[in-house]
Short mmCIF file of C-alpha atoms and ligand atoms in Angstrom, two decimals:
data_model
loop_
_atom_site.label_atom_id
_atom_site.label_comp_id
_atom_site.label_asym_id
_atom_site.label_seq_id
_atom_site.Cartn_x
_atom_site.Cartn_y
_atom_site.Cartn_z
CA MET A 1472 130.71 70.39 138.07
CA ALA A 1473 128.20 67.87 136.73
CA LEU A 1474 125.14 67.36 138.92
CA TRP A 1475 124.41 63.84 137.74
CA GLY A 1476 127.57 62.09 138.97
CA GLY A 1477 125.72 59.04 140.32
CA ARG A 1478 125.01 57.33 137.05
CA PHE A 1479 128.32 57.90 135.31
CA GLU A 1480 131.66 56.11 135.54
CA LYS A 1481 133.62 58.81 133.78
CA GLY A 1482 133.10 62.34 132.53
CA VAL A 1483 133.48 63.93 129.11
CA ASP A 1484 136.80 65.44 128.06
CA GLN A 1485 137.40 69.18 128.30
CA PHE A 1486 136.65 69.97 124.66
CA THR A 1487 133.42 67.97 124.72
CA GLN A 1488 132.36 69.58 127.97
CA GLU A 1489 132.92 73.04 126.50
CA PHE A 1490 131.09 72.04 123.32
CA GLY A 1491 128.07 71.09 125.38
CA ALA A 1492 128.15 74.16 127.62
CA SER A 1493 126.02 77.29 127.40
CA LEU A 1494 127.66 79.16 130.25
CA GLU A 1495 128.93 82.09 128.18
CA VAL A 1496 125.57 83.05 126.72
CA ASP A 1497 123.79 82.12 129.94
CA LYS A 1498 125.66 84.85 131.80
CA ASN A 1499 123.16 87.21 130.19
CA MET A 1500 120.37 85.64 132.19
CA ALA A 1501 122.02 85.04 135.55
CA GLN A 1502 119.76 87.53 137.32
CA GLN A 1503 116.70 85.93 135.76
CA ASP A 1504 117.92 82.52 136.91
CA ILE A 1505 118.37 83.76 140.46
CA ALA A 1506 114.95 85.44 140.47
CA GLY A 1507 113.38 82.18 139.27
CA SER A 1508 115.13 80.19 142.01
CA ARG A 1509 114.13 82.61 144.75
CA ALA A 1510 110.49 82.39 143.67
CA HIS A 1511 110.67 78.59 143.44
CA ALA A 1512 112.21 78.26 146.92
CA ARG A 1513 109.69 80.61 148.45
CA MET A 1514 106.80 78.68 146.94
CA LEU A 1515 108.35 75.37 148.07
CA ALA A 1516 108.49 76.67 151.65
CA GLU A 1517 104.95 78.00 151.53
CA GLN A 1518 103.80 74.59 150.33
CA GLY A 1519 105.70 72.85 153.13
CA VAL A 1520 108.08 71.09 150.72
CA ILE A 1521 111.17 72.67 152.29
CA SER A 1522 111.49 74.26 155.72
CA ALA A 1523 111.20 77.99 156.33
CA ALA A 1524 114.76 77.97 157.67
CA ASP A 1525 116.10 76.36 154.48
CA GLN A 1526 114.19 78.86 152.39
CA ARG A 1527 115.65 81.78 154.35
CA ALA A 1528 119.17 80.42 153.87
CA ILE A 1529 118.54 79.87 150.15
CA ASP A 1530 117.06 83.31 149.71
CA ALA A 1531 119.89 85.08 151.53
CA GLY A 1532 122.48 83.03 149.63
CA LEU A 1533 120.88 83.81 146.27
CA ALA A 1534 120.62 87.51 147.14
CA ARG A 1535 124.38 87.51 147.83
CA ILE A 1536 125.06 85.70 144.57
CA ALA A 1537 122.90 88.23 142.69
CA GLY A 1538 125.14 90.93 144.16
CA GLU A 1539 128.28 89.08 143.04
CA VAL A 1540 126.88 88.73 139.52
CA ALA A 1541 125.96 92.41 139.43
CA ASP A 1542 129.33 93.67 140.63
CA GLY A 1543 131.31 91.20 138.55
CA THR A 1544 132.82 89.22 141.45
CA PHE A 1545 130.91 85.98 140.82
CA PRO A 1546 133.53 83.23 140.34
CA TRP A 1547 132.43 81.79 137.00
CA ASP A 1548 133.88 78.31 136.52
CA VAL A 1549 134.20 77.01 132.95
CA ASN A 1550 133.51 73.54 134.26
CA ASP A 1551 129.92 74.53 134.99
CA GLU A 1552 127.82 73.61 131.99
CA ASP A 1553 125.34 76.42 132.35
CA VAL A 1554 124.17 79.23 134.59
CA HIS A 1555 121.76 76.95 136.43
CA MET A 1556 124.61 74.74 137.56
CA ALA A 1557 126.93 77.63 138.23
CA VAL A 1558 124.49 79.34 140.56
CA GLU A 1559 123.40 76.15 142.27
CA SER A 1560 126.97 74.94 142.91
CA ARG A 1561 127.94 78.33 144.26
CA LEU A 1562 124.88 78.36 146.51
CA THR A 1563 125.55 74.88 147.83
CA ALA A 1564 129.22 75.67 148.37
CA GLU A 1565 128.17 78.72 150.38
CA ILE A 1566 125.22 77.48 152.42
CA GLY A 1567 125.52 73.67 152.26
CA GLN A 1568 122.48 71.36 152.57
CA PRO A 1569 119.69 73.90 152.08
CA GLY A 1570 121.27 74.77 148.73
CA ALA A 1571 121.04 71.15 147.69
CA ARG A 1572 117.28 71.22 148.39
CA LEU A 1573 116.56 74.08 145.98
CA HIS A 1574 116.18 71.86 142.92
CA THR A 1575 113.29 69.90 144.45
CA GLY A 1576 110.36 69.55 142.04
CA ARG A 1577 112.25 71.37 139.32
CA SER A 1578 114.29 70.47 136.26
CA ARG A 1579 116.73 72.55 134.30
CA ASN A 1580 114.19 72.20 131.51
CA ASP A 1581 111.51 74.31 133.19
CA GLN A 1582 114.24 76.41 134.79
CA VAL A 1583 115.82 77.43 131.48
CA ALA A 1584 112.40 77.99 129.94
CA THR A 1585 111.57 80.34 132.83
CA ASP A 1586 114.88 82.19 132.62
CA VAL A 1587 114.63 82.73 128.88
CA ARG A 1588 111.07 84.00 129.17
CA LEU A 1589 112.09 86.46 131.88
CA LEU A 1590 115.01 87.51 129.69
CA ALA A 1591 112.76 87.92 126.63
CA LYS A 1592 110.43 90.13 128.66
CA ASP A 1593 113.37 92.27 129.79
CA LEU A 1594 114.66 92.58 126.22
CA CYS A 1595 111.21 93.54 124.94
CA ARG A 1596 110.87 96.12 127.68
CA GLN A 1597 114.19 97.68 126.69
CA LEU A 1598 113.27 97.65 122.99
CA LEU A 1599 109.87 99.19 123.64
CA ALA A 1600 111.57 102.02 125.54
CA GLY A 1601 114.07 102.50 122.70
CA ASN A 1602 111.26 102.47 120.16
CA VAL A 1603 109.33 105.28 121.85
CA ALA A 1604 112.54 107.28 122.33
CA LEU A 1605 113.27 107.14 118.59
CA ARG A 1606 109.67 107.94 117.72
CA ARG A 1607 109.92 110.99 120.00
CA VAL A 1608 112.92 112.17 117.95
CA LEU A 1609 111.00 111.67 114.69
CA VAL A 1610 107.92 113.52 115.94
CA ASP A 1611 110.07 116.40 117.21
CA ALA A 1612 111.86 116.57 113.85
CA ALA A 1613 108.52 116.50 111.99
CA GLU A 1614 107.39 119.44 114.09
CA LYS A 1615 110.64 121.33 113.60
CA TYR A 1616 110.71 120.96 109.79
CA LEU A 1617 107.03 121.73 109.09
CA GLY A 1618 107.89 124.40 106.48
CA VAL A 1619 110.42 122.32 104.55
CA VAL A 1620 109.40 121.12 101.07
CA MET A 1621 111.23 118.30 99.31
CA PRO A 1622 110.69 116.18 96.23
CA GLY A 1623 108.59 113.10 96.87
CA TYR A 1624 109.67 110.04 94.88
CA THR A 1625 108.32 106.98 93.23
CA HIS A 1626 110.84 104.65 91.56
CA LEU A 1627 113.39 107.08 93.04
CA GLN A 1628 112.30 109.55 90.34
CA HIS A 1629 110.90 112.95 91.24
CA ALA A 1630 107.14 112.55 91.59
CA GLN A 1631 105.38 115.29 93.55
CA PRO A 1632 106.58 117.74 96.20
CA VAL A 1633 105.96 116.67 99.80
CA LEU A 1634 106.76 118.12 103.21
CA LEU A 1635 109.85 116.73 104.92
CA SER A 1636 107.66 116.37 108.01
CA HIS A 1637 105.31 114.12 106.08
CA HIS A 1638 108.24 111.99 104.92
CA LEU A 1639 109.58 111.66 108.47
CA LEU A 1640 106.16 110.84 109.88
CA ALA A 1641 105.90 107.93 107.43
CA TYR A 1642 108.78 106.39 109.41
CA TYR A 1643 107.07 107.32 112.66
CA TRP A 1644 104.08 105.15 111.70
CA MET A 1645 106.31 102.24 110.65
CA LEU A 1646 107.91 102.38 114.07
CA THR A 1647 104.52 102.60 115.71
CA ARG A 1648 103.67 99.26 114.14
CA ASP A 1649 107.02 97.93 115.40
CA PHE A 1650 105.92 98.88 118.90
CA THR A 1651 102.80 96.75 118.48
CA ARG A 1652 104.90 93.81 117.29
CA LEU A 1653 107.32 94.15 120.20
CA LEU A 1654 104.47 94.37 122.67
CA ALA A 1655 102.96 91.22 121.15
CA ALA A 1656 106.33 89.48 121.62
CA TYR A 1657 106.34 90.66 125.25
CA ASP A 1658 102.85 89.22 125.76
CA ALA A 1659 103.88 85.96 124.12
CA ALA A 1660 106.80 85.63 126.56
CA ASP A 1661 104.64 86.51 129.53
CA ALA A 1662 103.65 83.00 130.64
CA ASN A 1663 105.16 80.83 133.36
CA PRO A 1664 106.66 77.41 132.56
CA LEU A 1665 108.02 76.84 136.09
CA GLY A 1666 106.52 73.74 137.68
CA ALA A 1667 106.48 71.80 134.40
CA ALA A 1668 109.65 70.12 135.74
CA ALA A 1669 111.43 67.95 133.16
CA LEU A 1670 108.37 67.43 130.96
CA ALA A 1671 105.47 65.95 132.86
CA GLY A 1672 104.91 68.06 135.96
CA THR A 1673 105.85 66.75 139.40
CA THR A 1674 104.49 64.85 142.38
CA TYR A 1675 105.32 67.69 144.79
CA PRO A 1676 102.40 69.95 145.63
CA LEU A 1677 103.78 72.92 143.69
CA ASP A 1678 101.71 76.07 143.47
CA ARG A 1679 102.33 77.29 139.93
CA GLN A 1680 99.96 80.19 140.40
CA ARG A 1681 102.17 81.41 143.25
CA THR A 1682 105.43 81.40 141.24
CA THR A 1683 103.51 83.06 138.41
CA GLU A 1684 102.59 85.83 140.81
CA LEU A 1685 106.06 86.08 142.36
CA LEU A 1686 107.78 86.30 138.98
CA GLY A 1687 105.23 88.71 137.50
CA PHE A 1688 104.06 86.38 134.74
CA ASP A 1689 100.56 86.72 133.37
CA HIS A 1690 99.56 83.07 133.76
CA PRO A 1691 101.03 79.58 134.19
CA ILE A 1692 101.44 77.62 130.95
CA PRO A 1693 98.67 74.99 130.90
CA ASN A 1694 100.66 72.10 129.38
CA SER A 1695 103.96 70.92 130.86
CA LEU A 1696 105.27 69.49 127.56
CA ASP A 1697 104.55 72.74 125.75
CA ALA A 1698 105.97 74.74 128.68
CA VAL A 1699 109.46 73.22 128.41
CA SER A 1700 109.69 73.04 124.63
CA ASP A 1701 108.06 76.23 123.35
CA ARG A 1702 110.33 78.98 122.02
CA ASP A 1703 107.73 80.67 119.76
CA TYR A 1704 107.94 83.84 121.81
CA LEU A 1705 111.61 84.17 120.81
CA LEU A 1706 110.61 83.89 117.16
CA ASP A 1707 108.05 86.63 117.79
CA LEU A 1708 110.78 88.77 119.30
CA GLU A 1709 113.20 88.09 116.45
CA TYR A 1710 110.52 88.77 113.87
CA ALA A 1711 109.66 92.06 115.57
CA CYS A 1712 113.39 92.93 115.58
CA SER A 1713 113.71 91.95 111.91
CA VAL A 1714 110.87 94.20 110.81
CA GLY A 1715 112.22 96.96 113.04
CA MET A 1716 115.65 96.64 111.42
CA MET A 1717 114.08 96.59 107.96
CA HIS A 1718 112.42 99.92 108.75
CA LEU A 1719 115.64 101.41 110.09
CA SER A 1720 117.53 100.17 107.03
CA ARG A 1721 115.10 102.02 104.78
CA LEU A 1722 115.56 105.24 106.70
CA CYS A 1723 119.32 104.72 106.73
CA GLU A 1724 119.36 104.13 103.00
CA GLU A 1725 117.72 107.54 102.62
CA ILE A 1726 120.20 109.08 105.02
CA VAL A 1727 123.03 107.68 102.89
CA LEU A 1728 121.45 109.05 99.71
CA TRP A 1729 120.48 112.39 101.21
CA SER A 1730 123.98 113.03 102.54
CA SER A 1731 125.58 112.31 99.16
CA THR A 1732 126.89 115.13 96.96
CA GLU A 1733 124.23 114.30 94.36
CA PHE A 1734 121.37 114.91 96.81
CA GLY A 1735 122.91 117.33 99.30
CA PHE A 1736 119.71 117.31 101.36
CA ILE A 1737 121.40 116.83 104.71
CA THR A 1738 124.80 116.99 106.35
CA LEU A 1739 125.38 114.50 109.11
CA SER A 1740 126.98 115.75 112.28
CA ASP A 1741 130.69 114.98 112.61
CA SER A 1742 129.73 112.86 115.62
CA TYR A 1743 127.91 110.49 113.26
CA SER A 1744 130.42 110.45 110.40
CA THR A 1745 133.81 108.97 109.68
CA GLY A 1746 136.69 109.92 107.43
CA SER A 1747 138.89 107.97 105.05
CA SER A 1748 142.43 106.83 105.74
CA ILE A 1749 143.51 107.89 102.24
CA MET A 1750 141.01 110.46 100.90
CA PRO A 1751 141.25 113.58 103.04
CA GLN A 1752 137.97 115.05 101.81
CA LYS A 1753 135.78 112.11 102.79
CA LYS A 1754 132.96 112.25 105.29
CA ASN A 1755 131.18 108.94 105.27
CA PRO A 1756 127.77 107.97 106.68
CA ASP A 1757 129.20 104.78 108.25
CA PHE A 1758 126.63 104.52 111.00
CA ALA A 1759 123.69 104.65 108.62
CA GLU A 1760 125.42 102.04 106.44
CA LEU A 1761 126.18 99.84 109.44
CA THR A 1762 122.58 99.96 110.56
CA ARG A 1763 121.51 99.02 107.03
CA GLY A 1764 124.09 96.23 107.02
CA LYS A 1765 123.25 94.84 110.46
CA THR A 1766 119.72 94.17 109.24
CA GLY A 1767 121.13 91.05 107.59
CA ARG A 1768 122.36 89.49 110.79
CA VAL A 1769 119.05 90.08 112.53
CA TYR A 1770 117.21 88.34 109.68
CA GLY A 1771 119.80 85.58 110.09
CA ASP A 1772 118.99 85.28 113.80
CA LEU A 1773 115.33 84.74 112.91
CA MET A 1774 116.10 82.15 110.24
CA ALA A 1775 118.51 80.33 112.54
CA LEU A 1776 115.93 79.79 115.26
CA LEU A 1777 113.14 78.91 112.84
CA THR A 1778 115.47 76.24 111.47
CA THR A 1779 116.55 74.99 114.89
CA MET A 1780 112.93 74.57 115.96
CA LYS A 1781 111.85 72.77 112.82
CA GLY A 1782 111.03 69.11 113.38
CA LEU A 1783 111.91 69.03 117.10
CA PRO A 1784 109.99 66.26 118.82
CA LEU A 1785 108.45 66.97 122.21
CA ALA A 1786 109.60 67.86 124.74
CA TYR A 1787 113.02 69.28 125.71
CA ASN A 1788 115.88 68.61 123.30
CA LYS A 1789 119.39 69.94 123.70
CA ASP A 1790 118.93 71.76 120.39
CA LEU A 1791 116.95 74.28 122.43
CA GLN A 1792 120.16 75.41 124.09
CA GLU A 1793 120.89 77.15 120.77
CA CYS A 1794 117.88 79.44 121.18
CA LYS A 1795 119.48 82.22 123.22
CA GLU A 1796 122.26 83.88 121.23
CA GLY A 1797 120.04 84.90 118.33
CA PRO A 1798 117.40 86.80 120.30
CA LEU A 1799 120.09 88.47 122.42
CA ASP A 1800 121.95 89.51 119.29
CA ALA A 1801 118.79 90.66 117.50
CA ALA A 1802 117.59 92.68 120.48
CA ARG A 1803 120.97 94.26 121.16
CA THR A 1804 121.40 95.12 117.48
CA LEU A 1805 117.99 96.73 117.16
CA SER A 1806 118.41 98.57 120.44
CA ASP A 1807 121.82 99.97 119.42
CA CYS A 1808 120.61 100.88 115.93
CA MET A 1809 117.56 102.72 117.25
CA GLU A 1810 119.85 104.78 119.45
CA ILE A 1811 122.22 105.51 116.57
CA VAL A 1812 119.42 106.54 114.22
CA ALA A 1813 117.91 108.79 116.88
CA GLY A 1814 121.29 110.47 117.30
CA MET A 1815 121.77 110.96 113.55
CA VAL A 1816 118.35 112.53 113.06
CA GLU A 1817 118.69 114.74 116.13
CA THR A 1818 122.01 116.17 115.00
CA TRP A 1819 121.83 116.33 111.21
CA THR A 1820 121.64 119.63 109.34
CA VAL A 1821 118.81 119.91 106.84
CA HIS A 1822 119.47 121.95 103.70
CA ASP A 1823 115.93 123.16 103.08
CA ASP A 1824 117.06 125.35 100.16
CA VAL A 1825 118.47 122.33 98.30
CA MET A 1826 115.38 120.27 99.04
CA LEU A 1827 113.14 123.05 97.75
CA ALA A 1828 115.22 123.59 94.62
CA GLN A 1829 115.12 119.87 93.91
CA ALA A 1830 111.38 119.84 94.54
CA ARG A 1831 111.02 122.16 91.53
CA THR A 1832 112.97 119.98 89.14
CA GLY A 1833 111.78 116.87 87.36
CA PHE A 1834 108.37 118.34 86.42
CA THR A 1835 106.94 117.63 89.87
CA ALA A 1836 104.09 120.08 89.09
CA ALA A 1837 102.83 118.03 86.15
CA THR A 1838 100.00 116.31 88.04
CA ASP A 1839 98.76 119.65 89.33
CA VAL A 1840 98.87 121.19 85.87
CA ALA A 1841 96.77 118.28 84.58
CA ASP A 1842 94.41 118.70 87.55
CA TYR A 1843 94.14 122.41 86.62
CA LEU A 1844 92.77 121.44 83.21
CA ALA A 1845 90.54 118.69 84.63
CA LYS A 1846 89.05 121.14 87.11
CA LYS A 1847 88.17 123.35 84.12
CA GLY A 1848 86.21 120.52 82.58
CA MET A 1849 88.76 118.63 80.47
CA PRO A 1850 88.57 114.84 81.10
CA PHE A 1851 91.61 113.86 83.23
CA ARG A 1852 92.93 111.36 80.67
CA GLU A 1853 93.00 114.11 78.03
CA ALA A 1854 94.57 116.57 80.47
CA HIS A 1855 97.24 113.93 81.22
CA ARG A 1856 98.08 113.75 77.51
CA VAL A 1857 98.18 117.54 77.07
CA VAL A 1858 100.57 117.93 80.02
CA GLY A 1859 102.65 114.99 78.80
CA GLU A 1860 103.13 116.84 75.54
CA LEU A 1861 104.00 120.02 77.46
CA VAL A 1862 106.68 118.09 79.39
CA LEU A 1863 108.09 116.76 76.12
CA TYR A 1864 108.08 120.33 74.73
CA CYS A 1865 109.93 121.53 77.85
CA GLU A 1866 112.51 118.75 77.53
CA GLN A 1867 113.09 119.58 73.89
CA HIS A 1868 113.57 123.25 74.77
CA GLY A 1869 115.55 122.76 77.95
CA LYS A 1870 112.88 124.37 80.13
CA GLY A 1871 110.97 123.59 83.27
CA LEU A 1872 107.18 123.97 83.46
CA GLU A 1873 107.70 127.11 85.54
CA ASP A 1874 109.73 128.66 82.67
CA LEU A 1875 106.84 128.47 80.20
CA THR A 1876 104.99 131.63 79.21
CA VAL A 1877 101.21 131.79 79.39
CA ALA A 1878 101.22 131.81 75.57
CA GLU A 1879 103.15 128.55 75.52
CA PHE A 1880 100.68 127.04 77.98
CA ARG A 1881 97.76 128.32 75.90
CA ALA A 1882 99.25 126.79 72.77
CA ALA A 1883 98.82 123.44 74.50
CA SER A 1884 95.28 124.23 75.65
CA PRO A 1885 93.17 127.40 75.59
CA LEU A 1886 91.87 126.47 79.05
CA PHE A 1887 95.16 127.73 80.57
CA GLU A 1888 95.11 131.25 82.01
CA ALA A 1889 97.63 133.36 83.93
CA ASP A 1890 96.62 131.78 87.26
CA ILE A 1891 98.41 128.56 86.21
CA ALA A 1892 101.49 130.09 87.82
CA GLN A 1893 100.02 129.36 91.27
CA ASP A 1894 99.95 125.65 90.46
CA LEU A 1895 103.67 125.53 89.72
CA ASP A 1896 104.95 126.42 93.17
CA PRO A 1897 106.21 123.31 95.02
CA ALA A 1898 105.14 124.58 98.44
CA GLY A 1899 101.71 125.46 97.10
CA ILE A 1900 101.45 122.05 95.43
CA ALA A 1901 102.43 120.15 98.58
CA ASN A 1902 100.26 122.25 100.84
CA ALA A 1903 97.18 121.87 98.67
CA ARG A 1904 96.96 118.15 99.43
CA ASN A 1905 94.88 118.22 102.55
CA THR A 1906 92.89 115.03 102.26
CA TYR A 1907 93.28 113.01 105.47
CA GLY A 1908 96.79 111.55 105.44
CA GLY A 1909 97.97 113.89 102.69
CA THR A 1910 101.08 116.03 102.65
CA GLY A 1911 99.36 119.43 102.89
CA SER A 1912 100.46 121.36 105.96
CA ALA A 1913 96.94 121.37 107.44
CA ALA A 1914 96.70 117.59 106.99
CA VAL A 1915 100.23 117.10 108.34
CA ARG A 1916 99.33 119.12 111.43
CA VAL A 1917 96.39 116.78 112.03
CA GLN A 1918 98.71 113.81 111.49
CA LEU A 1919 101.29 115.25 113.85
CA GLY A 1920 98.61 115.61 116.53
CA GLU A 1921 97.68 111.96 116.06
CA ALA A 1922 101.32 110.91 116.18
CA GLN A 1923 101.86 112.83 119.41
CA ALA A 1924 98.77 111.27 120.96
CA SER A 1925 99.77 107.73 119.93
CA LEU A 1926 103.27 108.32 121.26
CA ALA A 1927 102.00 109.50 124.64
CA SER A 1928 99.74 106.46 124.88
CA ASP A 1929 102.53 104.04 123.87
CA GLU A 1930 104.96 105.65 126.32
CA ALA A 1931 102.49 104.74 129.05
CA ARG A 1932 102.23 101.16 127.71
CA VAL A 1933 105.93 100.32 128.09
CA PRO A 1934 105.80 97.63 130.82
CA ALA A 1935 107.45 98.55 134.12
CA ALA A 1936 110.59 96.65 135.13
CA ARG A 1937 110.23 93.63 137.44
N1 LIG B 2662 121.85 74.51 129.35
C1 LIG B 2662 120.58 73.98 128.99
C2 LIG B 2662 119.92 74.88 127.95
O1 LIG B 2662 120.35 75.96 127.83
C3 LIG B 2662 119.70 73.88 130.18
C4 LIG B 2662 118.70 72.77 130.12
C5 LIG B 2662 119.42 71.48 130.12
N2 LIG B 2662 118.50 70.38 130.21
C6 LIG B 2662 118.86 69.17 129.86
N3 LIG B 2662 117.99 68.23 129.96
N4 LIG B 2662 120.07 68.89 129.44
O2 LIG B 2662 118.99 74.51 127.28
#
């Protein structure tokens, strides 16, 4: 029911009313709306704007309504334009006059801004928890697969052998940066617009510090116009989700490749695979593909809101009603995808023999063979050429570097001796790279320790629920 009946001679038709409504999406922030109203009423009573008795009636009524929303018995009415009206009409229907006093010194403009900020904080909190849960899975996997050697790639061509743990930890660090971005989005949302009223503040003696405290915001927003019209924090959230999805899509792309017949590095658990309706042999990595695919819609959510916000004059404009679906979709998508990826990694089977065999192919020892010569005094550029010629020789003779005899090596350079064999073993090659951040097992152990420490500290930084 419209709350502005006084000024109007007739209402809008049903289609137009539904076009203008945001009730469906607003249902996602009903609890936030109720929390905002309870804080507002309490502050109003403390400031002597409404009576203590009215405040008690409002608070009890809103607590009941919160229960109805939670257990699904709240009577949503499509004729309510948004959640603010739905809750307020229900309250007034239930408790009468005191309910009609709730909206004193408040506008739906600061109300919706408050609700969406509370919602954004809740979404960030959930995403931060999901982020550390997935990072825990990656760290555990890195620990579990410490002995596994695989080919490392550049240009998707075999480059140098690396440890699977090192590869997985690369994703761990990407996700660690995602945590920082999500936490920044949380901090951006953590400011209180309530009390800005429609746009200019209000003549009632509102205590904005008090509602800030009651709602667990960090500080009140210092400018009422900015308070009702800012949605930057949602862009921050959507950007954080976009980068998070981009990272997951990269990992999922590798999962798709690795589970293919050509790679054969991993087998996904049946619980994370699907079959084909026609090809009986098929086992498809649908969930990795879907995660990769859903990245697009999250980018879309970000672009949609950036575009909606562009050129909006101060202060509130109805365009802002469009700001909620995108962040909800982006957050839900990232949250679901993080859970799916965690499940895939936890349950996959790693074929370490295939990874190791592949790590031998494609002349992945070539750099180390060149380094062998350089360490014996040959300038590296020259060593690079000598080994390049050796690779060509191997290709022409259908051999790998490890198939060459010492005589063949020595024909390329007299600096080669029998100990060159040690530099052809993929595990030896990977494990020799122990500069900080390298793939050698000693360096990876150091890295793993740092990852575990950063994870423990981030787990403690996930904000507690309201
Ligand atoms: N349903 C509106 C929204 O979501 C609430 C604010 C409406 N304010 C207004 N002046 N029409 O943005």
